[in-house]
Coordinates of C-alpha atoms and ligand atoms in Angstrom, one line a residue:
X1 CA 14.6 -28.5 11.8
X2 CA 15.8 -25.5 13.7
X3 CA 17.0 -22.4 11.8
X4 CA 20.8 -22.3 11.4
X5 CA 22.7 -19.1 12.3
X6 CA 23.1 -18.4 8.6
X7 CA 19.3 -18.6 8.1
X8 CA 18.7 -16.4 11.2
X9 CA 21.1 -13.9 9.7
X10 CA 19.1 -13.9 6.4
X11 CA 16.0 -13.0 8.4
X12 CA 17.8 -10.4 10.5
X13 CA 19.0 -8.5 7.4
X14 CA 15.6 -8.2 5.9
X15 CA 13.6 -5.0 5.8
X16 CA 10.1 -4.9 4.2
X17 CA 8.4 -1.6 3.7
X18 CA 5.6 0.0 1.7
X19 CA 6.0 3.2 -0.1
X20 CA 3.0 5.5 -0.4
X21 CA 2.3 8.9 -1.9
X22 CA -0.2 11.0 -3.7
X23 CA 0.3 10.6 -7.5
X24 CA 3.1 12.7 -8.7
X25 CA 4.8 13.4 -5.4
X26 CA 7.8 11.4 -6.5
X27 CA 7.3 7.8 -5.3
X28 CA 8.5 6.3 -8.5
X29 CA 11.5 8.6 -8.7
X30 CA 12.5 7.8 -5.1
X31 CA 12.1 4.0 -5.6
X32 CA 14.3 4.3 -8.7
X33 CA 17.0 6.0 -6.7
X34 CA 16.8 3.2 -4.0
X35 CA 17.2 0.6 -6.7
X36 CA 20.1 2.6 -8.2
X37 CA 21.9 2.6 -4.8
X38 CA 21.3 -1.1 -4.4
X39 CA 22.7 -1.8 -7.8
X40 CA 19.4 -3.4 -9.0
X41 CA 19.4 -1.0 -11.9
X42 CA 22.4 0.8 -13.3
X43 CA 21.0 3.8 -14.9
X44 CA 18.6 6.5 -13.6
X45 CA 15.6 6.5 -15.8
X46 CA 15.4 2.7 -16.2
X47 CA 12.4 2.5 -14.0
X48 CA 10.5 5.5 -15.3
X49 CA 11.0 5.1 -19.0
X50 CA 10.5 8.0 -21.3
X51 CA 7.9 10.7 -21.0
X52 CA 5.8 9.4 -23.9
X53 CA 5.7 6.0 -22.5
X54 CA 5.4 7.3 -19.0
X55 CA 5.0 4.3 -16.7
X56 CA 7.2 2.8 -14.1
X57 CA 8.4 -0.8 -14.1
X58 CA 5.9 -1.4 -11.4
X59 CA 2.9 -0.3 -13.5
X60 CA 1.8 -3.2 -15.7
X61 CA -1.8 -2.6 -16.5
X62 CA -2.8 -0.8 -19.6
X63 CA -5.1 1.5 -17.7
X64 CA -2.2 2.6 -15.5
X65 CA -0.2 3.5 -18.5
X66 CA -3.1 5.5 -19.9
X67 CA -3.9 7.4 -16.8
X68 CA -0.3 7.6 -15.5
X69 CA -1.4 6.3 -12.1
X70 CA -0.5 3.2 -10.4
X71 CA -3.5 1.0 -9.8
X72 CA -2.0 -2.2 -8.6
X73 CA 0.8 -2.7 -6.2
X74 CA 4.0 -4.5 -7.0
X75 CA 7.0 -5.7 -5.1
X76 CA 10.7 -5.1 -5.7
X77 CA 13.7 -6.6 -3.9
X78 CA 17.2 -5.2 -3.7
X79 CA 20.4 -5.4 -1.6
X80 CA 22.0 -2.5 0.0
X81 CA 24.9 -2.4 2.6
X82 CA 24.2 -6.0 3.7
X83 CA 20.5 -5.5 3.9
X84 CA 18.0 -7.3 1.8
X85 CA 15.2 -4.8 1.2
X86 CA 11.7 -5.5 -0.1
X87 CA 9.8 -2.5 -1.3
X88 CA 6.0 -2.8 -1.7
X89 CA 4.7 -0.2 -4.1
X90 CA 1.2 1.0 -3.5
X91 CA -1.5 2.6 -5.7
X92 CA -1.1 6.3 -5.5
X93 CA -4.8 7.1 -5.7
X94 CA -7.2 7.2 -2.8
X95 CA -9.8 5.2 -4.7
X96 CA -7.5 2.2 -4.2
X97 CA -6.9 2.8 -0.6
X98 CA -8.2 -0.7 0.3
X99 CA -5.4 -2.1 -1.8
X100 CA -3.0 0.1 0.0
X101 CA -4.3 -1.2 3.3
X102 CA -3.8 -4.8 2.2
X103 CA -0.3 -4.0 1.1
X104 CA 0.5 -2.3 4.4
X105 CA -0.6 -5.5 6.1
X106 CA 2.4 -7.2 4.4
X107 CA 4.9 -4.4 5.4
X108 CA 6.7 -3.7 8.6
X109 CA 7.0 0.0 8.0
X110 CA 5.9 2.6 5.5
X111 CA 7.6 5.5 3.7
X112 CA 5.3 8.4 2.9
X113 CA 6.4 10.7 0.1
X114 CA 5.1 14.2 0.2
X115 CA 5.5 17.0 -2.4
X116 CA 7.1 19.9 -0.6
X117 CA 5.1 22.4 -2.6
X118 CA 1.8 20.7 -1.9
X119 CA 2.0 19.1 1.6
X120 CA -0.7 16.6 2.5
X121 CA -3.1 16.8 -0.4
X122 CA -6.8 16.7 0.3
X123 CA -7.4 13.7 -1.9
X124 CA -4.7 11.7 -0.2
X125 CA -5.7 12.2 3.4
X126 CA -7.6 8.9 3.2
X127 CA -4.7 7.1 1.8
X128 CA -2.3 8.3 4.5
X129 CA -4.8 7.7 7.3
X130 CA -5.0 4.1 6.2
X131 CA -1.3 4.0 7.2
X132 CA -2.1 5.0 10.7
X133 CA -4.7 2.1 11.0
X134 CA -1.8 -0.3 10.9
X135 CA 0.2 1.2 13.8
X136 CA 3.5 0.7 11.8
X137 CA 6.4 3.1 11.8
X138 CA 5.9 5.8 9.2
X139 CA 8.9 7.6 7.7
X140 CA 8.2 10.8 5.8
X141 CA 10.3 12.0 2.8
X142 CA 9.4 15.6 1.8
X143 CA 10.4 15.6 -1.8
X144 CA 11.1 18.2 -4.5
X145 CA 13.1 20.6 -2.3
X146 CA 14.8 21.8 -5.5
X147 CA 11.5 23.4 -6.5
X148 CA 9.6 26.2 -4.7
X149 CA 8.5 24.6 -1.5
X150 CA 6.2 25.6 1.4
X151 CA 7.6 26.6 4.7
X152 CA 9.0 23.5 6.4
X153 CA 7.3 24.4 9.8
X154 CA 3.9 24.6 8.0
X155 CA 4.5 21.3 6.3
X156 CA 5.3 19.6 9.6
X157 CA 2.2 21.2 11.3
X158 CA 0.1 20.0 8.5
X159 CA 1.2 16.4 8.8
X160 CA 0.6 16.5 12.5
X161 CA -2.7 18.1 12.2
X162 CA -4.1 16.2 9.2
X163 CA -2.8 12.8 10.1
X164 CA -2.6 13.0 13.9
X165 CA 1.0 11.8 14.1
X166 CA 3.9 13.7 15.7
X167 CA 6.9 14.6 13.6
X168 CA 10.6 14.7 14.2
X169 CA 12.7 16.4 11.5
X170 CA 15.8 14.3 11.1
X171 CA 17.3 17.0 8.8
X172 CA 16.3 20.5 8.1
X173 CA 16.3 22.2 4.6
X174 CA 18.4 25.2 3.8
X175 CA 16.4 27.2 1.3
X176 CA 14.4 25.7 -1.5
X177 CA 14.0 25.9 -5.3
X178 CA 16.8 27.8 -6.9
X179 CA 18.0 28.7 -3.5
X180 CA 18.1 25.1 -2.2
X181 CA 21.5 24.8 -0.6
X182 CA 21.3 21.5 1.2
X183 CA 20.2 20.1 4.5
X184 CA 21.4 20.2 8.1
X185 CA 21.7 16.7 9.6
X186 CA 20.5 17.0 13.2
X187 CA 22.1 13.9 14.5
X188 CA 25.5 14.4 13.0
X189 CA 25.2 18.2 13.6
X190 CA 26.5 18.7 10.1
X191 CA 25.5 20.7 7.0
X192 CA 25.2 18.6 3.9
X193 CA 25.7 21.1 1.1
X194 CA 23.8 20.5 -2.1
X195 CA 25.5 20.2 -5.4
X196 CA 23.2 20.0 -8.4
X197 CA 23.4 16.5 -10.0
X198 CA 21.7 15.1 -12.9
X199 CA 20.3 12.2 -10.9
X200 CA 23.0 9.6 -11.2
X201 CA 24.4 7.5 -8.5
X202 CA 27.5 9.5 -7.5
X203 CA 26.6 12.5 -5.5
X204 CA 29.1 15.1 -4.6
X205 CA 28.6 15.6 -0.9
X206 CA 30.1 18.4 1.1
X207 CA 29.8 18.0 4.8
X208 CA 30.7 20.7 7.2
X209 CA 30.0 21.7 10.8
X210 CA 27.3 24.2 11.6
X211 CA 29.9 26.8 12.6
X212 CA 32.2 26.2 9.7
X213 CA 33.2 29.6 8.4
X214 CA 33.2 28.5 4.8
X215 CA 29.5 27.7 5.0
X216 CA 28.6 31.3 5.6
X217 CA 29.9 32.2 2.2
X218 CA 28.5 29.1 0.5
X219 CA 25.0 29.4 1.9
X220 CA 24.9 33.2 1.9
X221 CA 24.4 35.4 4.9
X222 CA 20.6 35.2 5.1
X223 CA 20.2 31.4 4.7
X224 CA 23.1 30.9 7.1
X225 CA 21.5 33.0 9.8
X226 CA 18.1 31.4 9.3
X227 CA 19.6 28.0 9.7
X228 CA 21.3 29.0 13.0
X229 CA 17.9 30.2 14.2
X230 CA 16.0 27.2 13.0
X231 CA 18.4 24.8 14.6
X232 CA 18.1 26.6 17.9
X233 CA 14.3 26.6 17.7
X234 CA 14.1 22.9 16.7
X235 CA 16.4 21.8 19.5
X236 CA 14.6 23.9 22.0
X237 CA 11.0 23.5 21.0
X238 CA 10.5 20.3 19.0
X239 CA 9.6 16.9 20.2
X240 CA 12.4 14.6 21.6
X241 CA 13.4 11.8 19.3
X242 CA 11.9 8.6 20.8
X243 CA 12.5 5.4 19.0
X244 CA 9.7 3.6 20.8
X245 CA 7.2 6.1 19.5
X246 CA 8.6 5.7 16.0
X247 CA 8.2 2.0 16.2
X248 CA 4.6 2.3 17.2
X249 CA 3.7 4.8 14.5
X250 CA 3.2 7.7 16.9
X251 CA 6.2 9.8 15.8
X252 CA 7.3 10.1 12.2
X253 CA 10.9 10.8 11.4
X254 CA 10.9 13.4 8.6
X255 CA 13.6 13.9 5.9
X256 CA 13.8 16.7 3.4
X257 CA 15.4 16.1 0.0
X258 CA 15.0 15.9 -3.7
X259 CA 14.7 12.5 -5.3
X260 CA 15.1 13.8 -8.9
X261 CA 18.5 15.4 -8.2
X262 CA 19.4 12.6 -5.9
X263 CA 19.9 14.9 -2.9
X264 CA 19.3 13.4 0.5
X265 CA 18.2 10.0 -0.8
X266 CA 21.2 7.9 0.4
X267 CA 21.3 9.5 3.9
X268 CA 17.6 8.9 4.1
X269 CA 18.0 5.2 3.1
X270 CA 20.8 4.8 5.6
X271 CA 19.0 6.4 8.5
X272 CA 15.8 4.5 7.6
X273 CA 17.6 1.1 7.6
X274 CA 19.1 2.0 11.0
X275 CA 15.8 2.9 12.5
X276 CA 13.5 0.1 11.1
X277 CA 13.6 -3.4 12.5
X278 CA 14.0 -6.8 10.9
X279 CA 10.7 -8.6 10.2
X280 CA 8.2 -8.3 13.1
X281 CA 6.3 -11.0 14.9
X282 CA 2.7 -11.5 13.6
X283 CA -0.5 -12.3 15.5
X284 CA -2.3 -15.5 14.8
X285 CA -5.6 -16.7 16.2
X286 CA -3.7 -18.8 18.6
X287 CA -0.8 -16.6 19.7
X288 CA 2.2 -14.9 18.1
X289 CA 4.4 -16.3 15.3
X290 CA 8.0 -15.1 15.6
X291 CA 9.9 -14.6 12.3
X292 CA 12.7 -16.8 13.7
X293 CA 10.4 -19.7 14.4
X294 CA 11.7 -22.8 12.5
X295 CA 8.4 -23.5 10.8
X296 CA 7.5 -21.7 7.6
X297 CA 4.4 -19.5 7.6
X298 CA 2.9 -16.9 5.3
X299 CA -0.3 -15.2 4.4
X300 CA -1.9 -14.1 1.2
X301 CA -2.3 -10.3 1.0
X302 CA -3.0 -9.8 -2.7
X303 CA -4.3 -11.8 -5.6
X304 CA -3.8 -10.6 -9.1
X305 CA -5.1 -12.2 -12.3
X306 CA -3.9 -11.7 -15.8
X307 CA -0.9 -9.7 -14.7
X308 CA 0.7 -10.5 -17.9
X309 CA -1.5 -11.1 -20.9
X310 CA 1.0 -13.7 -22.2
X311 CA 0.6 -15.8 -19.1
X312 CA -3.1 -15.5 -18.4
X313 CA -2.6 -16.8 -14.9
X314 CA -3.4 -15.8 -11.4
X315 CA -0.7 -15.0 -8.8
X316 CA -1.2 -15.0 -5.1
X317 CA 1.2 -12.8 -3.3
X318 CA 2.3 -14.0 0.1
X319 CA 4.2 -12.3 2.9
X320 CA 6.5 -14.8 4.6
X321 CA 6.1 -14.4 8.4
X322 CA 8.4 -17.1 9.8
X323 CA 11.1 -19.5 8.8
X324 CA 12.5 -20.3 5.4
X325 CA 10.7 -21.1 2.2
X326 CA 12.2 -23.7 -0.1
X327 CA 11.0 -24.6 -3.6
X328 CA 9.1 -27.8 -3.6
X329 CA 8.4 -27.9 0.1
X330 CA 5.1 -29.2 1.3
X331 CA 2.8 -26.8 3.1
X332 CA -0.6 -26.7 4.7
X333 CA -3.2 -24.4 3.2
X334 CA -5.1 -23.7 6.4
X335 CA -8.3 -22.3 5.0
X336 CA -8.5 -25.0 2.3
X337 CA -7.7 -27.7 4.8
X338 CA -5.2 -29.5 2.6
X339 CA -1.5 -30.1 2.0
X340 CA 0.0 -28.8 -1.2
X341 CA 3.2 -27.7 -2.9
X342 CA 3.5 -24.1 -3.7
X343 CA 4.0 -24.1 -7.4
X344 CA 6.2 -21.7 -9.4
X345 CA 7.4 -19.6 -6.5
X346 CA 8.6 -16.3 -7.9
X347 CA 9.8 -12.9 -7.0
X348 CA 8.7 -10.0 -9.1
X349 CA 10.2 -7.0 -10.6
X350 CA 7.0 -5.9 -12.1
X351 CA 6.9 -7.5 -15.5
X352 CA 9.9 -9.6 -15.1
X353 CA 9.5 -12.6 -12.9
X354 CA 12.2 -14.8 -11.5
X355 CA 11.6 -18.3 -10.2
X356 CA 13.2 -18.6 -6.8
X357 CA 14.6 -21.5 -4.8
X358 CA 14.4 -20.0 -1.4
X359 CA 13.0 -17.1 0.5
X360 CA 12.9 -16.0 4.1
X361 CA 10.7 -14.3 6.7
X362 CA 10.1 -10.7 5.5
X363 CA 10.1 -11.6 1.8
X364 CA 7.2 -11.5 -0.5
X365 CA 6.7 -14.3 -3.0
X366 CA 4.2 -14.8 -5.8
X367 CA 2.7 -18.2 -6.2
X368 CA 0.7 -19.6 -9.1
X369 CA -2.9 -19.8 -7.9
X370 CA -5.2 -22.2 -9.6
X371 CA -8.1 -20.4 -7.9
X372 CA -7.9 -21.8 -4.4
X373 CA -6.6 -18.9 -2.4
X374 CA -8.5 -16.0 -0.9
X375 CA -7.0 -12.8 0.6
X376 CA -6.0 -13.3 4.2
X377 CA -5.4 -17.1 3.8
X378 CA -2.5 -18.8 5.7
X379 CA -0.1 -21.4 4.5
X380 CA 2.4 -22.9 6.9
X381 CA 4.5 -26.0 7.6
X382 CA 2.3 -29.0 8.2
X383 CA 1.5 -29.3 11.9
X384 CA 2.3 -25.7 12.7
X385 CA -1.3 -24.6 13.5
X386 CA -0.9 -21.0 12.5
X387 CA -3.8 -19.0 11.3
X388 CA -3.1 -15.3 10.8
X389 CA -5.7 -12.7 11.7
X390 CA -7.8 -11.9 8.6
X391 CA -7.6 -8.8 6.5
X392 CA -10.8 -6.8 6.9
X393 CA -12.6 -5.5 3.9
X394 CA -13.6 -1.9 3.6
X395 CA -17.4 -1.2 3.4
X396 CA -18.2 -0.2 -0.2
X397 CA -19.8 3.2 -0.6
X398 CA -20.6 3.3 -4.3
X399 CA -22.8 0.7 -6.0
X400 CA -23.9 -0.1 -9.5
X401 CA -25.8 -2.7 -11.3
X402 CA -23.9 -4.5 -14.0
X403 CA -25.2 -6.5 -17.0
X404 CA -23.4 -8.2 -19.8
X405 CA -24.4 -6.6 -23.2
X406 CA -24.2 -9.9 -25.0
X407 CA -26.2 -12.6 -23.3
X408 CA -24.1 -15.3 -25.0
X409 CA -21.1 -14.3 -22.9
X410 CA -22.6 -15.4 -19.6
X411 CA -19.8 -17.7 -18.8
X412 CA -17.1 -15.1 -19.3
X413 CA -19.2 -12.6 -17.4
X414 CA -19.5 -14.8 -14.3
X415 CA -15.8 -15.7 -14.5
X416 CA -14.7 -12.1 -14.8
X417 CA -16.8 -10.7 -12.1
X418 CA -16.0 -13.5 -9.7
X419 CA -12.3 -13.5 -10.3
X420 CA -12.0 -9.7 -10.0
X421 CA -14.0 -9.9 -6.8
X422 CA -11.8 -12.7 -5.5
X423 CA -8.8 -10.4 -6.0
X424 CA -10.6 -7.9 -3.7
X425 CA -10.6 -5.3 -6.5
X426 CA -14.4 -5.0 -6.2
X427 CA -17.1 -6.5 -4.1
X428 CA -20.0 -8.3 -5.7
X429 CA -23.5 -8.8 -4.5
X430 CA -26.6 -10.4 -5.8
X431 CA -30.3 -9.7 -5.4
X432 CA -31.5 -12.6 -3.2
X433 CA -33.9 -13.7 -5.9
X434 CA -31.9 -13.2 -9.1
X435 CA -29.2 -15.3 -10.7
X436 CA -25.9 -14.1 -12.1
X437 CA -27.4 -12.4 -15.1
X438 CA -26.8 -9.2 -13.2
X439 CA -24.7 -8.4 -10.3
X440 CA -24.4 -5.5 -8.0
X441 CA -20.8 -4.2 -7.8
X442 CA -19.7 -2.2 -4.7
X443 CA -16.5 -0.2 -4.5
X444 CA -14.8 2.3 -2.2
X445 CA -13.7 4.7 -4.9
X446 CA -15.1 5.4 -8.3
X447 CA -12.0 4.7 -10.3
X448 CA -12.4 1.0 -9.3
X449 CA -15.5 1.0 -11.5
X450 CA -13.4 2.1 -14.5
X451 CA -10.7 -0.5 -13.8
X452 CA -13.4 -3.2 -13.5
X453 CA -15.1 -2.2 -16.8
X454 CA -11.7 -2.0 -18.6
X455 CA -10.6 -5.4 -17.3
X456 CA -13.9 -7.1 -18.2
X457 CA -13.6 -5.9 -21.7
X458 CA -9.9 -6.5 -22.2
X459 CA -9.2 -9.5 -20.1
X460 CA -12.5 -11.4 -20.3
X461 CA -13.8 -10.0 -23.5
X462 CA -17.2 -9.0 -22.2
X463 CA -18.9 -5.7 -22.8
X464 CA -20.8 -4.6 -19.8
X465 CA -23.5 -2.0 -19.0
X466 CA -23.2 -0.2 -15.7
X467 CA -26.0 1.6 -14.0
X468 CA -25.4 3.6 -10.8
X469 CA -27.5 2.7 -7.8
X470 CA -28.4 5.2 -5.1
X471 CA -27.1 3.2 -2.1
X472 CA -24.4 4.5 0.2
X473 CA -24.3 2.2 3.2
X474 CA -24.0 -1.5 3.6
X475 CA -24.8 -3.6 6.7
X476 CA -24.3 -7.4 7.1
X477 CA -27.2 -9.2 8.8
X478 CA -25.7 -10.9 11.8
X479 CA -28.6 -13.1 12.9
X480 CA -28.5 -16.2 10.7
X481 CA -32.1 -17.4 11.5
X482 CA -33.9 -14.2 10.7
X483 CA -36.8 -14.4 8.3
X484 CA -35.9 -11.9 5.6
X485 CA -39.4 -11.5 4.2
X486 CA -40.7 -10.4 7.6
X487 CA -38.3 -7.5 7.9
X488 CA -39.9 -4.1 8.0
X489 CA -37.7 -1.8 5.9
X490 CA -38.0 1.4 3.9
X491 CA -38.9 0.9 0.3
X492 CA -35.5 2.0 -0.9
X493 CA -33.6 -0.6 1.2
X494 CA -32.4 -3.6 -0.7
X495 CA -31.7 -7.2 0.4
X496 CA -28.7 -8.8 -1.2
X497 CA -26.2 -11.6 -0.7
X498 CA -22.4 -11.6 -0.9
X499 CA -20.1 -14.1 -2.5
X500 CA -20.1 -16.2 0.6
X501 CA -23.9 -16.3 0.7
X502 CA -24.3 -14.0 3.7
X503 CA -27.2 -11.6 3.7
X504 CA -26.8 -7.9 3.7
X505 CA -28.9 -4.7 3.4
X506 CA -28.0 -1.8 1.1
X507 CA -29.3 1.6 2.4
X508 CA -29.6 4.8 0.6
X509 CA -29.2 6.9 3.7
X510 CA -28.6 6.8 7.4
X511 CA -32.2 7.5 8.1
X512 CA -33.1 4.1 6.5
X513 CA -30.6 2.3 8.7
X514 CA -32.2 3.8 11.8
X515 CA -35.7 2.8 10.5
X516 CA -34.5 -0.8 10.1
X517 CA -33.0 -0.9 13.6
X518 CA -36.1 0.7 15.2
X519 CA -38.7 -1.4 13.4
X520 CA -36.9 -4.8 13.7
X521 CA -35.8 -5.0 17.3
X522 CA -34.1 -8.4 16.9
X523 CA -32.2 -7.5 13.8
X524 CA -28.4 -7.3 14.3
X525 CA -26.5 -5.3 11.8
X526 CA -22.7 -5.2 11.3
X527 CA -20.6 -2.7 9.4
X528 CA -18.0 -5.3 8.5
X529 CA -18.2 -8.9 7.4
X530 CA -17.0 -11.5 9.8
Ligands
G4P601 P1 4.7 9.3 -8.4 O1 5.4 8.0 -8.7 O2 4.6 9.6 -7.0 O3 3.5 9.5 -9.2 O4 5.7 10.4 -9.0 P2 6.9 10.3 -10.0 O5 8.1 9.8 -9.4 O6 6.4 9.7 -11.3 O7 7.2 11.9 -10.2 C1 6.3 12.8 -10.7 C2 7.0 14.0 -11.4 O8 7.7 14.7 -10.4 C3 8.0 13.5 -12.5 O9 8.0 14.5 -13.5 C4 9.3 13.5 -11.7 O10 10.4 13.7 -12.6 C5 9.1 14.7 -10.8 N1 9.9 14.7 -9.6 C6 10.1 13.6 -8.8 N2 11.0 13.9 -7.8 C7 11.3 15.2 -8.0 C8 12.2 16.1 -7.3 O11 12.8 15.8 -6.3 N3 12.3 17.3 -7.9 C9 11.7 17.7 -9.0 N4 11.9 19.0 -9.4 N5 10.9 16.9 -9.6 C10 10.7 15.7 -9.2 P3 7.2 14.5 -14.8 O12 7.6 15.7 -15.6 O13 5.7 14.3 -14.5 O14 7.7 13.2 -15.5 P4 9.1 12.8 -16.2 O15 9.2 13.8 -17.3 O16 10.2 13.0 -15.2 O17 8.9 11.4 -16.7

């Protein structure tokens, strides 16, 4: 069945983006304002809740509430001006940058929120760099202009230097903090004067031309003159706006504003929707799948168990890449080699879930997972022969040995470690000669250990003991026939197996890796798993 014009229109109007920021830069506040404009919520504050229960709708895990950080990503959909927009929230902490990367795989563009007083924060470099790995358009929102902010030129320089991406200011701030008077829209060549607002939907906007005499009085002589000079400088010395470069993640359009006071959010959203594209084609092992292809196809980018304690279930999140999804349709699970119906298809608004009847390319759906899906798996219409390129795992850099405290809880211990590893929240390894009494857990960031321990205790009811191990590097052994016993390795190198039974070596330092390579000429080591 070919897609009807109405279905094509549905796909055309979809925009799917991830929102990323350092904790506290204002990601939640900005998301809330988007939802407010889209009518998905009616009151500012509905997403964020009160200070003493400080967590967003998108934060559902206890640990997130306690620490005030977002550990897991969630999805929100809203309508605005004829567009159907899917926002993918990402964890704000660099320790979860692998999760951010997987979420970015499901997005067609990213919005990066930066605190104007802090710029690119040291701890977040890694997170933002992950964005660049995906080559998707990156839009920057420099937030909190209503507070004391750093010089805008310095902020742009820093983004360019730290992240290696060119910037193009779409608007330019006029003052900051108490002196924040608005922004100058470079495309419209208009001043948008700021009127303090308590964050609600209606914003009083005053627009005026750059040479409007009344503006001199409103902005004050100094700011008015500075703006004239800035505009001249930007037009003369800045990069040209180039949509092709934006689309390839080489040039980031930058917007200044203040999410809390609702200034510059709607113009940002409008401009963003104009510059981003509808769902993009995706690569498969046998060619490219176009979103407008009649066949349905999707891939799993996230698996999350026990999202809701009352449900105790496991949800596989899929990004639809082509066609239309209909409830009850039969699909092929490519990796599992079988036909199936996707049960309980749902769209999420954090804790609330809604069973859906249909969804289109660009949308994210959650599917009840009885334990058959892995991250990166493809589902598609039978006979479609699509297999999306896999999602690489990051090499863990921190390791610890984990035991259950109570030996009677072995079953729960195995279930918990395996399920959490299947979600991609940790990686687990085993000594080649030991059973599952103890496992070696590898992570990219130390907070992942805390989440793992917390979840084992709260979701699986198993107390665990964790012991740090001195390893820092991991290498998969590529040659399948190699005799492990015959390997000549330093005494601090450890042989382990991953969940798929592949052999690996854990090294304490680079010197040991070189030793292994020099003393075992036939040994082939790989940094990433195949
Ligand atoms: P995050 O999701 O990126 O972690 O940041 P979030 O939106 O939670 O914002 C972090 C803090 O920054 C919040 O204050 C929020 O109100 C404030 N904020 C966000 N945008 C702006 C802005 O444009 N201007 C100013 N001045 N502040 C902003 P909080 O005191 O930590 O929490 P709450 O009391 O608002 O709940």
